[in-house]
Short mmCIF file of C-alpha atoms and ligand atoms in Angstrom, two decimals:
data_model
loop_
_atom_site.label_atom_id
_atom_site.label_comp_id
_atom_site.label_asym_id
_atom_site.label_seq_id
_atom_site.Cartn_x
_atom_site.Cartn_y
_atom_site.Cartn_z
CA UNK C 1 14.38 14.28 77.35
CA UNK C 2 12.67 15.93 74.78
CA UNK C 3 8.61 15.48 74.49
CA UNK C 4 6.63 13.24 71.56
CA UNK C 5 5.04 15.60 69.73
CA UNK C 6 1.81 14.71 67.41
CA UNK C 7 2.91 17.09 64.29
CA UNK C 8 1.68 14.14 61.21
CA UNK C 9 0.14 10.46 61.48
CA UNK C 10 3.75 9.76 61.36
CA UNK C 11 5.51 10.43 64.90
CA UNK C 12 3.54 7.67 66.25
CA UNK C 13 3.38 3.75 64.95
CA UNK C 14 0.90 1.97 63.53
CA UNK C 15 0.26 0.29 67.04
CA UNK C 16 0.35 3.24 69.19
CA UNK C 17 -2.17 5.16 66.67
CA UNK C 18 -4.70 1.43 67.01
CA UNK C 19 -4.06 2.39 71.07
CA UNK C 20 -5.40 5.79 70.57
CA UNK C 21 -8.39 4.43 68.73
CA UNK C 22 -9.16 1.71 71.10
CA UNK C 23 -8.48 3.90 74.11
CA UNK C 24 -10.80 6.40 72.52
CA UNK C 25 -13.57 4.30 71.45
CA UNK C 26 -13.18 2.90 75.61
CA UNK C 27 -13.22 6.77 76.99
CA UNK C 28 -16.54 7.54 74.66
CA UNK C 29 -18.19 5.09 76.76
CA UNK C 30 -17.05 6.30 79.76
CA UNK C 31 -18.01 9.78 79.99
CA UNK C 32 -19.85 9.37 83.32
CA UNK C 33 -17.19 7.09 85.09
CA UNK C 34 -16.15 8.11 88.14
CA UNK C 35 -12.28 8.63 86.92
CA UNK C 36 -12.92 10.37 84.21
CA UNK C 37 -12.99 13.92 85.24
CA UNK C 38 -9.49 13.09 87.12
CA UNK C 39 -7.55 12.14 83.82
CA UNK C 40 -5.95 15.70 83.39
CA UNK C 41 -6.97 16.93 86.95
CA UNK C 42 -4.65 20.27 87.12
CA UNK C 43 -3.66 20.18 83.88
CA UNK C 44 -3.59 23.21 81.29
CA UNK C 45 -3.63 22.81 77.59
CA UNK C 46 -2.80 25.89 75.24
CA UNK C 47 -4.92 26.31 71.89
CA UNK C 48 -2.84 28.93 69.47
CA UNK C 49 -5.13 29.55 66.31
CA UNK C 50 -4.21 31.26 63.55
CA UNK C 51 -7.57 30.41 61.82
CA UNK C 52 -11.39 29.76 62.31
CA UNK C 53 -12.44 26.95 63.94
CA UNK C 54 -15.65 25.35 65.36
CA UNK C 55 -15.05 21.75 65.89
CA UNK C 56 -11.30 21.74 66.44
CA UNK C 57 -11.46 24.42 69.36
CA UNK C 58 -14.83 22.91 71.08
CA UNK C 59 -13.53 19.23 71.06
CA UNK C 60 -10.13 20.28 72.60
CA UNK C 61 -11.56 22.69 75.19
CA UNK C 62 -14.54 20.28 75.88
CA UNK C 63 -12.23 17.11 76.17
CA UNK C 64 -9.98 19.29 78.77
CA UNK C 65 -13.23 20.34 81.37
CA UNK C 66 -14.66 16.51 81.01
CA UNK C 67 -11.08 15.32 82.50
CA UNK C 68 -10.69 17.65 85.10
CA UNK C 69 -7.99 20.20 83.12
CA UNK C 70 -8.46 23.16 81.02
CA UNK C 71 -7.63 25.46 78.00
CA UNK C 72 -6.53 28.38 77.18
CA UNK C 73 -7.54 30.06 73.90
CA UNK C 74 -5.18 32.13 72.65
CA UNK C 75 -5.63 34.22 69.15
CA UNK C 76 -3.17 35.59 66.98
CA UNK C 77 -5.18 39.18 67.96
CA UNK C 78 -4.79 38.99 71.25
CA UNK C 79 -1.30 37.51 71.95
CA UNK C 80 2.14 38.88 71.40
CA UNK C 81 2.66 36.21 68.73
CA UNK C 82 0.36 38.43 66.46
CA UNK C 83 3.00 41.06 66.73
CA UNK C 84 5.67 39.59 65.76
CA UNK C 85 7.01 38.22 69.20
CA UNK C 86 9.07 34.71 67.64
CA UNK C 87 7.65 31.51 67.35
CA UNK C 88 11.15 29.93 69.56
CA UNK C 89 10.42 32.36 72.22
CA UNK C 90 6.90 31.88 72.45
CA UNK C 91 7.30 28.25 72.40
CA UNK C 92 9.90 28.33 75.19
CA UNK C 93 7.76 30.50 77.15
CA UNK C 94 4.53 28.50 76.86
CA UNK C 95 6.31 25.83 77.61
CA UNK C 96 6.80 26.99 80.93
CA UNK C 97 3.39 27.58 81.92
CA UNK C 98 1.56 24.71 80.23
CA UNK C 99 1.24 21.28 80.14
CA UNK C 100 0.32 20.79 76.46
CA UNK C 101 -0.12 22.96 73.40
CA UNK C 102 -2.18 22.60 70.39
CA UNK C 103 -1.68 24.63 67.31
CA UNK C 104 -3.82 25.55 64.46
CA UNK C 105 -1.46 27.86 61.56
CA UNK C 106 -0.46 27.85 58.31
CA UNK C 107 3.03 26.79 57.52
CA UNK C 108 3.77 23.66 58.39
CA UNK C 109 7.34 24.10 58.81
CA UNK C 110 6.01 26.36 61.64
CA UNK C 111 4.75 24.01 63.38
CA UNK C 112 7.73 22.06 63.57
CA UNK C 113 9.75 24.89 64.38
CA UNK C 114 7.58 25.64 67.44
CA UNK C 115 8.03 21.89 68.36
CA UNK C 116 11.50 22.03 68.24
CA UNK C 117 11.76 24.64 70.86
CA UNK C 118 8.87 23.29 73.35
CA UNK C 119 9.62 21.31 75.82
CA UNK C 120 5.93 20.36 76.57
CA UNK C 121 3.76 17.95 73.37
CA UNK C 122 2.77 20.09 70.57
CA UNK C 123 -0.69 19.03 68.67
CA UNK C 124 -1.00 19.82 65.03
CA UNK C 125 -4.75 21.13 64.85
CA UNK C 126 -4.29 21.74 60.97
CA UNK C 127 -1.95 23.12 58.96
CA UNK C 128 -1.72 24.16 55.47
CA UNK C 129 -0.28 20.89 54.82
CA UNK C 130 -1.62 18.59 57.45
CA UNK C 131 -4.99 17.63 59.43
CA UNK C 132 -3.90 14.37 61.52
CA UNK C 133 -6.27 14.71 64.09
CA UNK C 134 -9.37 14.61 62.04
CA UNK C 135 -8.04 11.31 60.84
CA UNK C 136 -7.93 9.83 64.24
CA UNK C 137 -11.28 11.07 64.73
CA UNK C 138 -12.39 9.37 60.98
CA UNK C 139 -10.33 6.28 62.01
CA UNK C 140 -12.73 5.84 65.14
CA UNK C 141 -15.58 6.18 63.22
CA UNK C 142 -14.94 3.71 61.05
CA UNK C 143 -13.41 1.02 63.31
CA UNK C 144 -16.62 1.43 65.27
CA UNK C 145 -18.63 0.94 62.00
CA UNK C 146 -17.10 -1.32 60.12
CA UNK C 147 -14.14 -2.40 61.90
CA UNK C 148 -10.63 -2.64 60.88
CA UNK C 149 -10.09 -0.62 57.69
CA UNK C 150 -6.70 -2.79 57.22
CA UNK C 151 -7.16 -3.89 53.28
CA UNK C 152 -10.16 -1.76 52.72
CA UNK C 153 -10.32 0.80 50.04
CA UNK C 154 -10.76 4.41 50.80
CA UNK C 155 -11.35 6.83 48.03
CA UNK C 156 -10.72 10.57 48.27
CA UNK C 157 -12.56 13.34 45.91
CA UNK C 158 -11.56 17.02 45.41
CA UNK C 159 -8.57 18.86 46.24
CA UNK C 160 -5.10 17.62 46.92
CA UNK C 161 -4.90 19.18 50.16
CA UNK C 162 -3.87 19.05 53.69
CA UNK C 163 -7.09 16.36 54.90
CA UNK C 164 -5.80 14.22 51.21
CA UNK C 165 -2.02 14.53 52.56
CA UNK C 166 -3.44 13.08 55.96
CA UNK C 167 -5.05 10.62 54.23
CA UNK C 168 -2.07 9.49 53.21
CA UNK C 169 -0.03 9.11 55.90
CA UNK C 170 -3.15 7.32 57.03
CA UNK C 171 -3.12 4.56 54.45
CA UNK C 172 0.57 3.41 55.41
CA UNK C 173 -0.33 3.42 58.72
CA UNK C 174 -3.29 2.51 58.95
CA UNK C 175 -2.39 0.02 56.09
CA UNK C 176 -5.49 0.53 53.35
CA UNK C 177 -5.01 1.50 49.62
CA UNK C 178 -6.26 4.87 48.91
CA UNK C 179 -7.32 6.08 45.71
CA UNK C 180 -7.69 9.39 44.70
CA UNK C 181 -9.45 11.74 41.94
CA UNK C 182 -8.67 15.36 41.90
CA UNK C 183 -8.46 18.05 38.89
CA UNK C 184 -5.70 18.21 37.22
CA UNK C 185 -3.54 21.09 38.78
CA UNK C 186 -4.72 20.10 42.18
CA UNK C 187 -3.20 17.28 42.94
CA UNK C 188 -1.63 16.21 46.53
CA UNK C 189 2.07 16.81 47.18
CA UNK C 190 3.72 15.06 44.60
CA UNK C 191 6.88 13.59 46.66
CA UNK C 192 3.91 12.41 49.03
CA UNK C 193 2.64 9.97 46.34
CA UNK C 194 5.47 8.77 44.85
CA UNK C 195 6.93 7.47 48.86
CA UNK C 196 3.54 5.58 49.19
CA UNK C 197 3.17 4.97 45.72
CA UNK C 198 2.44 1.15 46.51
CA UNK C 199 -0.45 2.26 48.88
CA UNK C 200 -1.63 5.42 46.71
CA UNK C 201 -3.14 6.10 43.10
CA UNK C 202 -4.00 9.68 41.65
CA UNK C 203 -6.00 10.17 38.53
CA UNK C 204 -8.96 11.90 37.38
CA UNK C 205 -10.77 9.08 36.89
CA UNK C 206 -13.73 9.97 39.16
CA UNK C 207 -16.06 6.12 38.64
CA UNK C 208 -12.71 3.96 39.30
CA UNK C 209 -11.73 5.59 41.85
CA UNK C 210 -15.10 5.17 43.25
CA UNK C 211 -15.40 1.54 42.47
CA UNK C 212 -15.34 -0.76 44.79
CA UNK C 213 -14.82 1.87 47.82
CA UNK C 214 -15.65 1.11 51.07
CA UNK C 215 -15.35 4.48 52.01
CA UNK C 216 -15.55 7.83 50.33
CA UNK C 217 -14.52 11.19 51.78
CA UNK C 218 -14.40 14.73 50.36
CA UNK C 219 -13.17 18.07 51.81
CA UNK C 220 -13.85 21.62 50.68
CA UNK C 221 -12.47 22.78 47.14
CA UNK C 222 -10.99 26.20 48.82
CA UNK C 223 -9.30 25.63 52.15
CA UNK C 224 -8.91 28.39 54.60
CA UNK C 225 -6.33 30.98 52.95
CA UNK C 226 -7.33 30.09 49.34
CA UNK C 227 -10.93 32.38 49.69
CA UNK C 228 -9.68 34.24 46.74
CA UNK C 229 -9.05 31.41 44.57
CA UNK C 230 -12.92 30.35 45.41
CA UNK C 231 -14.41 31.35 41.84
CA UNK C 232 -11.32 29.29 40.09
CA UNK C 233 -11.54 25.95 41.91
CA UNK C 234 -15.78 26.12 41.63
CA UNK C 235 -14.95 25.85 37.69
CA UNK C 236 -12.03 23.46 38.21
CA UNK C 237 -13.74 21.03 40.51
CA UNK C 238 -17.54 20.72 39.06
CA UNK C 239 -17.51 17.70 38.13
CA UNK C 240 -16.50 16.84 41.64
CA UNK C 241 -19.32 17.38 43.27
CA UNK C 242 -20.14 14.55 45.17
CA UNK C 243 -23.41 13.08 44.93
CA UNK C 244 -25.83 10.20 46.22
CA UNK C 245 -25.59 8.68 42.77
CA UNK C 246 -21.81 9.08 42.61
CA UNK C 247 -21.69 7.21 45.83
CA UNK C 248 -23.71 4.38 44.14
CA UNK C 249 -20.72 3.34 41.96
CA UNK C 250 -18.76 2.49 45.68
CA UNK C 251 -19.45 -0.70 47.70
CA UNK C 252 -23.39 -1.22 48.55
CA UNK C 253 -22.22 -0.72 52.53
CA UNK C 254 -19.26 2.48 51.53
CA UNK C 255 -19.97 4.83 54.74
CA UNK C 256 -19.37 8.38 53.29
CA UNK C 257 -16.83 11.28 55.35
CA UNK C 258 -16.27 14.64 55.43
CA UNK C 259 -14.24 16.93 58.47
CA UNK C 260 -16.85 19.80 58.06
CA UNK C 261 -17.41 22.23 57.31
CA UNK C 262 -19.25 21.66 54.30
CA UNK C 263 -20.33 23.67 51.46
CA UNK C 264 -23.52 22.18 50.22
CA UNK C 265 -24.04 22.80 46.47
CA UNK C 266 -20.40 22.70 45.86
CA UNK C 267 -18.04 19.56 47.18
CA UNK C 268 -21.16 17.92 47.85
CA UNK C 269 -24.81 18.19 46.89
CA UNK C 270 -27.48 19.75 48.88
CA UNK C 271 -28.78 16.00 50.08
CA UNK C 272 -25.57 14.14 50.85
CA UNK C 273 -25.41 14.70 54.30
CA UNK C 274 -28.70 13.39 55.35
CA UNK C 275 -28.34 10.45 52.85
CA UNK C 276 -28.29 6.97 55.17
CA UNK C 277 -24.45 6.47 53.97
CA UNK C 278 -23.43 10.19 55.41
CA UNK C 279 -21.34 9.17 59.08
CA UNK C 280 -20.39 12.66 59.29
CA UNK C 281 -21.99 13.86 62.80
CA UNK C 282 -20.47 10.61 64.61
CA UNK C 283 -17.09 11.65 62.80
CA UNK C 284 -17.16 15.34 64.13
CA UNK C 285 -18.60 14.02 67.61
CA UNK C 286 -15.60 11.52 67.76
CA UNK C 287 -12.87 14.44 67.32
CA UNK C 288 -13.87 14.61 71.32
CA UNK C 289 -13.14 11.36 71.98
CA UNK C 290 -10.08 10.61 70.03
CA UNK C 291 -8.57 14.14 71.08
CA UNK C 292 -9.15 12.74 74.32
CA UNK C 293 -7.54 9.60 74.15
CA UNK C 294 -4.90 11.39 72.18
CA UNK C 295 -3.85 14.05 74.92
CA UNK C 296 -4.00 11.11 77.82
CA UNK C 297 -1.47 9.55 75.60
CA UNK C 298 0.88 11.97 75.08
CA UNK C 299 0.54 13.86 79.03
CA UNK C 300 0.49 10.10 80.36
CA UNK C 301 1.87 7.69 78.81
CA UNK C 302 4.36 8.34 76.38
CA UNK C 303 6.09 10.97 79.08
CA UNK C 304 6.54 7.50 81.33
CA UNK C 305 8.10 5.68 78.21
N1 LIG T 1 -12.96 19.58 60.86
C1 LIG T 1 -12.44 20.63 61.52
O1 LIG T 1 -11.25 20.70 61.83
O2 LIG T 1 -13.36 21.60 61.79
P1 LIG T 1 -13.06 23.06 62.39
O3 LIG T 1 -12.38 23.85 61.31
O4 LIG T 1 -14.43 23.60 62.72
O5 LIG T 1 -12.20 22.92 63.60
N1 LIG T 2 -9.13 21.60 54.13
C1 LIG T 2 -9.88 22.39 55.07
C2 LIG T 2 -10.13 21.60 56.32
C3 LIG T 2 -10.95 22.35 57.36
C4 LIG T 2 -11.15 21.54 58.61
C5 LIG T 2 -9.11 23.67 55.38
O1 LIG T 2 -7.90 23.62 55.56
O2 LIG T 2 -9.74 24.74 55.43
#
């Protein structure tokens, strides 16, 4: 039988993506129960980044030492994928030794291809066209803050790019209407918009799509691989820049997001973190917990279903 994968929001339902959250928001209160540092007693997770990372690779290492397992970094510098060794055969291989992988890369048809030949769950830790596990992570943070976010609005500002194509898949599963306000040029993956086009709106119209919000989230305007286009998207995205006053125009009680890293002076201004509104320490802290619940689901549960 061939393993469930977590690849997009997508290859899990709407109720089996509330299970995660619940199960997470349970195992963040559990930390020092007695079974927790049994949950993936003997268990080995493999971390394959092709990029930087701070909070992806702690959360995921940290999450596999609280429950008893542990991880294995491996680096495009250091492994025989970096020269050239194919991504079936490494898959197969890994698959082998591991119980669970997690990858961080660009493509995303990469991903899937690596998928296709494991025979253990494969994690999507970003890719150029994806981020789902930040949104499990954001999801948690807002359930425990405001409770369901079924109905609610959710705007995004900035780029089109993998975090807004998350967002997405988000609002059809997670069933909220997402608006969105990026420069012209940089818009999310068109297809994308148009098969959720009753859950999704794209303009450039920066105060509606703020109005009304009950939560606001931004990203960097130069994801990792566009450095050189960093000079070009500054000028494209300045009026962007989200601000305390900008988040005025949402709802009185709009929590404000971002997956970090930041760039203060640019997506946001210099204050925006520290600003009441700003939920974006609980959001990094809850990529632990989620990831948790997230890898108990997918070594425990859905290999029994
Ligand atoms: N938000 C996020 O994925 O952060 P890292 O790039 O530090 O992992
Ligand atoms: N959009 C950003 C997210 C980083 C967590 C990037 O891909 O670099």
């Amino acid at each position: 039988m061939s393993p469930r994968h977590f690849l997009t929001l997508l290859d899990f339902s709407p109720l089996e993506l509330q299970r995660i959250i619940a199960r997470a928001i349970e195992l963040k209160h559990m930390r020092f129960h007695p079974t927790h540092d049994q949950l993936f007693k003997n268990r080995v997770l493999a971390m394959i980044f092709d990029k930087s990372s701070t909070r992806t690779r702690v959360s995921f290492e940290a999450a596999m030492a609280q429950c008893g397992g542990s991880a294995i970094f491996l680096s495009p510098r250091d492994t025989q994928l970096g020269r050239g060794e194919p991504l079936e055969d490494s898959a197969r291989v890994l698959s082998r030794m591991v119980d669970i992988i997690m990858i961080r890369t660009h493509a995303h048809a990469d991903i899937e291809r690596f998928a296709q030949y494991a025979r253990v769950p494969v994690i999507n830790a970003l890719t150029d066209a994806h981020h789902p596990c930040q949104l499990l992570a954001d999801m948690q943070t807002y359930q425990e803050l405001r409770g369901s976010i079924a109905n609610a609005k959710v705007a995004w500002v900035g780029d089109g790019n993998n975090m807004c194509h998350s967002y997405i898949h988000a609002a059809q599963q997670f069933n909220f209407q997402l608006s969105i306000a990026c420069p012209t040029g940089f818009e999310p993956n068109l297809k994308l918009v148009q098969q959720y086009q009753d859950r999704v709106t794209v303009s450039q119209n920066l105060a509606a799509t703020l109005d009304q919000a009950d939560l606001v989230v931004t990203d960097v305007w130069a994801s990792m691989g566009q450095e050189q286009e960093q000079e070009k998207r500054k000028a494209a995205f300045s009026n962007y820049q989200m601000t305390a006053e900008k988040l005025n125009l949402a709802q009185p009680n709009a929590l404000f997001m971002h997956c970090l890293p930041a760039h203060r002076g640019e997506e946001i201004s210099e204050d925006l973190l520290d600003d009441a509104r700003s939920v974006v320490w609980q959001e990094a802290e809850n990529r632990l917990h989620s990831q948790k619940a997230l890898i108990e689901f997918l070594l425990l549960e859905a290999a029994a279903l």
